PDB file of C-alpha atoms in Angstrom:
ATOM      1  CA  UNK A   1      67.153  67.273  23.141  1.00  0.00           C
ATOM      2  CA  UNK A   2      69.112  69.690  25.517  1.00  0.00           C
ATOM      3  CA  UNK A   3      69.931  66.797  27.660  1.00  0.00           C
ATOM      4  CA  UNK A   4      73.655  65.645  28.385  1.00  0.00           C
ATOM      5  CA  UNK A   5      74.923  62.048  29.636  1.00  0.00           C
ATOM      6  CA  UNK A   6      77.791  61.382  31.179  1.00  0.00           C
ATOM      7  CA  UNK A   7      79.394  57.345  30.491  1.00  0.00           C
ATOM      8  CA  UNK A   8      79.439  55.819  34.167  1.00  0.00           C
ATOM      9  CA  UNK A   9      80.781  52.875  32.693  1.00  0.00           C
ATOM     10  CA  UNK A  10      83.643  53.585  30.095  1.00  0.00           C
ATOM     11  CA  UNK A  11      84.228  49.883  28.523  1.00  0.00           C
ATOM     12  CA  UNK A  12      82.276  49.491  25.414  1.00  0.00           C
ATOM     13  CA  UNK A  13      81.902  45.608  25.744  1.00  0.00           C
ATOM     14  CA  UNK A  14      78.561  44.456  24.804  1.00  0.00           C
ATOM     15  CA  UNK A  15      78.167  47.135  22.638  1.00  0.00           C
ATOM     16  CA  UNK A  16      78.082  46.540  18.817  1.00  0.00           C
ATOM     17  CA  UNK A  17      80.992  47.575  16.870  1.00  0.00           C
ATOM     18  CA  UNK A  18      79.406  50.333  15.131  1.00  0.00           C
ATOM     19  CA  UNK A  19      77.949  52.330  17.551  1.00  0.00           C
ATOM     20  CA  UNK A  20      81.809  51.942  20.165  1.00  0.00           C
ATOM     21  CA  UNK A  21      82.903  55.288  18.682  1.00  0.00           C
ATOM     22  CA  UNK A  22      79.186  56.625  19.361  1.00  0.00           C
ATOM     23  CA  UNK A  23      79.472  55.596  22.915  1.00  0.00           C
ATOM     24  CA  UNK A  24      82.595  56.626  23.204  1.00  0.00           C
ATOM     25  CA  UNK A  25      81.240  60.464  22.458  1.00  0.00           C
ATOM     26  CA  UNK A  26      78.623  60.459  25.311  1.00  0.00           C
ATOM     27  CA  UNK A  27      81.460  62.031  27.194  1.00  0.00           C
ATOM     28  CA  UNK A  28      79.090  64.906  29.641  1.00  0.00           C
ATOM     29  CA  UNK A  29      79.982  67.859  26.588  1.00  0.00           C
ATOM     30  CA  UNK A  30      77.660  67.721  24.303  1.00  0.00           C
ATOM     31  CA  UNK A  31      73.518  67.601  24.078  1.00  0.00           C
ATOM     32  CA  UNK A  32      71.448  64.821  22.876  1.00  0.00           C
ATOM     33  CA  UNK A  33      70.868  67.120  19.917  1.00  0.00           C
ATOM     34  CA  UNK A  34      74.480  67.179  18.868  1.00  0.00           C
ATOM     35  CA  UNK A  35      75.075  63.520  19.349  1.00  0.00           C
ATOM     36  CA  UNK A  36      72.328  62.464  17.012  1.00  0.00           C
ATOM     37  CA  UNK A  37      74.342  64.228  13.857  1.00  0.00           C
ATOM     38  CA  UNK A  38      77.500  61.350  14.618  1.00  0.00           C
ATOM     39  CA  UNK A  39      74.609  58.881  15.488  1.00  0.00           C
ATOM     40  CA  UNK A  40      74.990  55.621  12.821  1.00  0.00           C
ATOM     41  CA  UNK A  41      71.083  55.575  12.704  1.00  0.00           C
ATOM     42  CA  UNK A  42      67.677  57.450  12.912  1.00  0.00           C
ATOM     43  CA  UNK A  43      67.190  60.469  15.667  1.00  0.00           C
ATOM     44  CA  UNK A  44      64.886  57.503  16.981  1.00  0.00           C
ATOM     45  CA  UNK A  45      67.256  54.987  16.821  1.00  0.00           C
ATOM     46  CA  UNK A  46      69.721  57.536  18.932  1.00  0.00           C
ATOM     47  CA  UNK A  47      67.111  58.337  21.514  1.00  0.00           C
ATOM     48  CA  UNK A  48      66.759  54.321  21.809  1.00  0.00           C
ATOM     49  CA  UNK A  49      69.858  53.478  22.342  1.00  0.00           C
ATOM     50  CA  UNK A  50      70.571  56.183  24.855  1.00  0.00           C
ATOM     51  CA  UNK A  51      67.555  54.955  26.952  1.00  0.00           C
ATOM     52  CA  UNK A  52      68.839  51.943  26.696  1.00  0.00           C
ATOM     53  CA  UNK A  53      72.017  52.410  28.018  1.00  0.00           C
ATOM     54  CA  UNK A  54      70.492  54.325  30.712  1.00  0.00           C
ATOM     55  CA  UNK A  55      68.594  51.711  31.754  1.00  0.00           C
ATOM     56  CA  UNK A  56      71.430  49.601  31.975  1.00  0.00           C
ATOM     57  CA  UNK A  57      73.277  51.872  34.071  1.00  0.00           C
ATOM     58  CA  UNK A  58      75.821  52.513  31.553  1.00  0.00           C
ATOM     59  CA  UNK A  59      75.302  56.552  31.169  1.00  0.00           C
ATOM     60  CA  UNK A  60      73.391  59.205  33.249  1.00  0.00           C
ATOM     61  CA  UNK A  61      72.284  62.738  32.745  1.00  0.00           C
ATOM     62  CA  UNK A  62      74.181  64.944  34.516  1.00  0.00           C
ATOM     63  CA  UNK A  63      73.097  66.508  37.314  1.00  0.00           C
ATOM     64  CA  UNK A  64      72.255  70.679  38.158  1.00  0.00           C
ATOM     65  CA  UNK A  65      75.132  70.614  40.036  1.00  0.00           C
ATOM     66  CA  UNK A  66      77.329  69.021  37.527  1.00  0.00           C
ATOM     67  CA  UNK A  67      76.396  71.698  35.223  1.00  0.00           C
ATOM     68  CA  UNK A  68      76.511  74.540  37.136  1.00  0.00           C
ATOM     69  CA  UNK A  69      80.304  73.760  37.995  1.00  0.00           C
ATOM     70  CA  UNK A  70      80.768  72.816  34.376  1.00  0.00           C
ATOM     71  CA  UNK A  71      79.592  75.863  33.231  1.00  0.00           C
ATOM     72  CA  UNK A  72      81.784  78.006  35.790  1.00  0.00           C
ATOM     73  CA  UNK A  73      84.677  75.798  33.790  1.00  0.00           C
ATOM     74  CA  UNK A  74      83.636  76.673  30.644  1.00  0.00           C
ATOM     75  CA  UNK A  75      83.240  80.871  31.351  1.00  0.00           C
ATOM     76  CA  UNK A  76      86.546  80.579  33.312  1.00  0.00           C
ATOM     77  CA  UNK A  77      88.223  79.278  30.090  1.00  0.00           C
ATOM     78  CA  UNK A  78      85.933  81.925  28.123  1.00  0.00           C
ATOM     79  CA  UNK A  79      84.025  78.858  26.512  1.00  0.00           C
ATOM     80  CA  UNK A  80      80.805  80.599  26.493  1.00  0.00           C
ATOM     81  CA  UNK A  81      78.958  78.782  23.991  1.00  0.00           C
ATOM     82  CA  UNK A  82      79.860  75.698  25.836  1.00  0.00           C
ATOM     83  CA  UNK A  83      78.544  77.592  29.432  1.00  0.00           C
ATOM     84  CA  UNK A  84      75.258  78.145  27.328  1.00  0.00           C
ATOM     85  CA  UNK A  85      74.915  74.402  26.450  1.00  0.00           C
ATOM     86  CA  UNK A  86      75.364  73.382  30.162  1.00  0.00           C
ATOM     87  CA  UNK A  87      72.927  75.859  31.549  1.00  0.00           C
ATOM     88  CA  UNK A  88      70.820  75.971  29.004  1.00  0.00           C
ATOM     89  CA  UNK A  89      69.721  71.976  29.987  1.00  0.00           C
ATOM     90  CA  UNK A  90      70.337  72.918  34.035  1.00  0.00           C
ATOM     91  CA  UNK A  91      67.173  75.762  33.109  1.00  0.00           C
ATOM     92  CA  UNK A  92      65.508  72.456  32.032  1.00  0.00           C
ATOM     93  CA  UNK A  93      66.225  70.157  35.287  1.00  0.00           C
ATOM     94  CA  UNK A  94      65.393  72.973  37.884  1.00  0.00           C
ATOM     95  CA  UNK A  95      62.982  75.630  35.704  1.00  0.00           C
ATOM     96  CA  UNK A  96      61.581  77.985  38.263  1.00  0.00           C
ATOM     97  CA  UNK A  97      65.313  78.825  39.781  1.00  0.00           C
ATOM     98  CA  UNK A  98      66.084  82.000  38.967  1.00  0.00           C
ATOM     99  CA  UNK A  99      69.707  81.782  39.650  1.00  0.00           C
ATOM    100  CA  UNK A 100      70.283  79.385  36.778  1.00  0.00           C
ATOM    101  CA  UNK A 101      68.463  81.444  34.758  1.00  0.00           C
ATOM    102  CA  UNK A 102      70.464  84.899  35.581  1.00  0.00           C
ATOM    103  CA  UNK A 103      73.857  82.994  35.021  1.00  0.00           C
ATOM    104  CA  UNK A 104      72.579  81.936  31.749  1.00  0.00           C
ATOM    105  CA  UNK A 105      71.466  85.849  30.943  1.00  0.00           C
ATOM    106  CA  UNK A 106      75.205  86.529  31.594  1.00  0.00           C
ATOM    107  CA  UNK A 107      76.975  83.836  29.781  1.00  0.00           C
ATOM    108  CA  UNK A 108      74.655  84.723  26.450  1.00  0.00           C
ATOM    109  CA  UNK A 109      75.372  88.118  27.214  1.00  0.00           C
ATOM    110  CA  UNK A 110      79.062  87.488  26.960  1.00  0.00           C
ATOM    111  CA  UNK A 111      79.054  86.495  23.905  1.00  0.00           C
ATOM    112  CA  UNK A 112      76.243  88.884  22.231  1.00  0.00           C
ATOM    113  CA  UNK A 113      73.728  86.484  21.934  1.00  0.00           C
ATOM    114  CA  UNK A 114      71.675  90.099  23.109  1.00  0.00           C
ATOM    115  CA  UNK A 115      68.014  88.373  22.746  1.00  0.00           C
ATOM    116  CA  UNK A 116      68.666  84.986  24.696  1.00  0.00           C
ATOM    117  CA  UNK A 117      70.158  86.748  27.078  1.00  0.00           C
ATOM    118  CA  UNK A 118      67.226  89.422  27.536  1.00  0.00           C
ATOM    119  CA  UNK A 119      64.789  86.237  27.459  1.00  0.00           C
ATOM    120  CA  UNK A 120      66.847  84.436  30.503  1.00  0.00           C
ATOM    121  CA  UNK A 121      66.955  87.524  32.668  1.00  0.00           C
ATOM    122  CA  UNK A 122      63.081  88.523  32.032  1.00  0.00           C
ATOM    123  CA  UNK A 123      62.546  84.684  33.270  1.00  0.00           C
ATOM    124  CA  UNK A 124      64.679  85.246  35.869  1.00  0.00           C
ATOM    125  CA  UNK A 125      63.626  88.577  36.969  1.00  0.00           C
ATOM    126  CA  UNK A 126      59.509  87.397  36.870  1.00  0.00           C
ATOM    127  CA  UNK A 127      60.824  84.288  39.316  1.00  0.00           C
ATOM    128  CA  UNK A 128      62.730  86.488  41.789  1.00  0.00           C
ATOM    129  CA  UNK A 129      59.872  88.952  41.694  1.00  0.00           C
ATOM    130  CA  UNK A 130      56.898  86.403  42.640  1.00  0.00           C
ATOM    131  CA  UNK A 131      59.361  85.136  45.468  1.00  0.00           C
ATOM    132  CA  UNK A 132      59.558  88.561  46.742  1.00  0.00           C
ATOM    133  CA  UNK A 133      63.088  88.316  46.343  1.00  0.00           C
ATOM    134  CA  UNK A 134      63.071  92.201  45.725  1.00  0.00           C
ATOM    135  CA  UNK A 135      66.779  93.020  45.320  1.00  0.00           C
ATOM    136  CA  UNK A 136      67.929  90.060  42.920  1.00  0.00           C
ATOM    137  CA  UNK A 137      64.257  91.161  40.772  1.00  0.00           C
ATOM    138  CA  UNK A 138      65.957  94.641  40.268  1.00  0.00           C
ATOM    139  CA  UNK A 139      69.376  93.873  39.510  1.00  0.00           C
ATOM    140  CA  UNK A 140      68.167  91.475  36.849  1.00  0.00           C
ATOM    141  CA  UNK A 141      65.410  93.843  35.554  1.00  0.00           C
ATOM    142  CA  UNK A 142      67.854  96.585  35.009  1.00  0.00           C
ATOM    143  CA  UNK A 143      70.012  93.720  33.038  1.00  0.00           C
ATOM    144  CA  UNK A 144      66.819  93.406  30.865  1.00  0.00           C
ATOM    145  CA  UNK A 145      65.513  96.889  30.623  1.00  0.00           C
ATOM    146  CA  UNK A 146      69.407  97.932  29.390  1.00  0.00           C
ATOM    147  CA  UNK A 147      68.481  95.362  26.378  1.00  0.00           C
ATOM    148  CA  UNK A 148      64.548  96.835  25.510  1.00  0.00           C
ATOM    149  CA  UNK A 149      62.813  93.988  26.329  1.00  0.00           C
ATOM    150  CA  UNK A 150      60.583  94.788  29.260  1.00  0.00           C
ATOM    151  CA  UNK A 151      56.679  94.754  28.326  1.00  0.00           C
ATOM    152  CA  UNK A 152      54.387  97.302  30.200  1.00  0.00           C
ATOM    153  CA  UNK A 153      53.293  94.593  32.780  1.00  0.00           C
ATOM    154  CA  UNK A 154      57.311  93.395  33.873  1.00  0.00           C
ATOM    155  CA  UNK A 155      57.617  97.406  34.458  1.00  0.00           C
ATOM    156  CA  UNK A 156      55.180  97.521  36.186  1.00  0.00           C
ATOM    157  CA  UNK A 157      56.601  94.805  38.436  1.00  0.00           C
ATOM    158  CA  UNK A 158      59.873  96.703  38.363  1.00  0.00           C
ATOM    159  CA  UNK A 159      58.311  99.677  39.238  1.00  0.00           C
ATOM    160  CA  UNK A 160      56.797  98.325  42.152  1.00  0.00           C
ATOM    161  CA  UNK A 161      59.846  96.455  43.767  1.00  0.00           C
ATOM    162  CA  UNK A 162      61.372  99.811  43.540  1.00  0.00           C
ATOM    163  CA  UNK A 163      58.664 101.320  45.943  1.00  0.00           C
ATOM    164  CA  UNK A 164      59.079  98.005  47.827  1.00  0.00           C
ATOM    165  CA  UNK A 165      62.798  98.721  48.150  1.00  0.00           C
ATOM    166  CA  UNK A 166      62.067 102.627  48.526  1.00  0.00           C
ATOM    167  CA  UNK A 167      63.972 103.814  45.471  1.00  0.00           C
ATOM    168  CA  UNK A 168      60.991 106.356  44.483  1.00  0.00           C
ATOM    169  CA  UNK A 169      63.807 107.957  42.345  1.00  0.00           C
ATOM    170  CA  UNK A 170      64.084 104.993  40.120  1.00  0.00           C
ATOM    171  CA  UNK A 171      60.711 104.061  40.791  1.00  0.00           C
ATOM    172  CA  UNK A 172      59.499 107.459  38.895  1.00  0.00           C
ATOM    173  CA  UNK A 173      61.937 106.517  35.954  1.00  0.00           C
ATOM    174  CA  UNK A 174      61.366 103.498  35.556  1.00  0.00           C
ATOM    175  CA  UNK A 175      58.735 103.858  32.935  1.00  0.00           C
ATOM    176  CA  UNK A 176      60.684 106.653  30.804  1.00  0.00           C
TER     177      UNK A 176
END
């Protein structure tokens, strides 16, 4: 229920009386999970109507892009928590890019949430890794190693993208 709509429509005409304020709340902020507690009905009866009104043109999810720059908002005003939300449902409409996933390390990071953040990067850093995207695998494995969380098998990885980069100095650390 990480997803967020945007209105495309913003007259509530057609709708029933009681659920105009509910409509008027679908405003691209805040996940599906957060509008069911103001929903005047069931979690099923939310989900419903949301498909509903989906169908009928009337809201759409917002798209990657739309979250990645409304994240960037949010960390420029130091709305972290708000950054999370928006890339925390982006992870979920493009999973295997590693990019979202590193700037969603950060943001949790910002705001000592220690443990997501370790989770995002060691996503991120086993993505950029099976691309053979060497240098963006390090930086974010160093992110995750700083926090304790890499398992004998991700240092391995690190410790080979090291030798792949030729840093045999941090290779040889890497597992001490």
């Amino acid at each position: 229920f990480d997803e967020i709509f945007i209105r495309e429509d913003d007259s509530s005409e057609g709708i029933d009386p009681p659920l105009r304020a509910f409509y008027a709340s679908v405003d691209g902020t805040r996940p599906v999970k957060e509008l069911m507690k103001t929903f005047p009905g069931t979690r099923f009866d939310c989900c419903k109507f949301l498909c509903d009104l989906a169908d009928e043109g009337r809201v759409r999810a917002l798209t990657h892009e739309e979250l990645m720059k409304a994240s960037a908002q949010s960390v420029h005003a130091r709305q972290h928590a708000q950054a999370a939300v928006y890339l925390q449902f982006a992870t979920q409409v493009k999973p295997g890019d590693p990019l979202t996933l590193s700037e969603l390390g950060k943001v949790y990071a910002a705001f000592h949430q220690d443990s997501a953040a370790s989770e995002a990067y060691l996503r991120a850093f086993r993505i950029f890794y099976e691309q053979g995207e060497f240098v963006a695998a390090v930086d974010v494995g160093e992110k995750v190693i700083a926090g304790g969380q890499l398992a004998e098998e991700d240092l391995e990885k690190l410790f080979e993208t090291y030798l792949q980069l030729t840093r045999v100095k941090k290779a040889a650390s890497t597992g001490n």
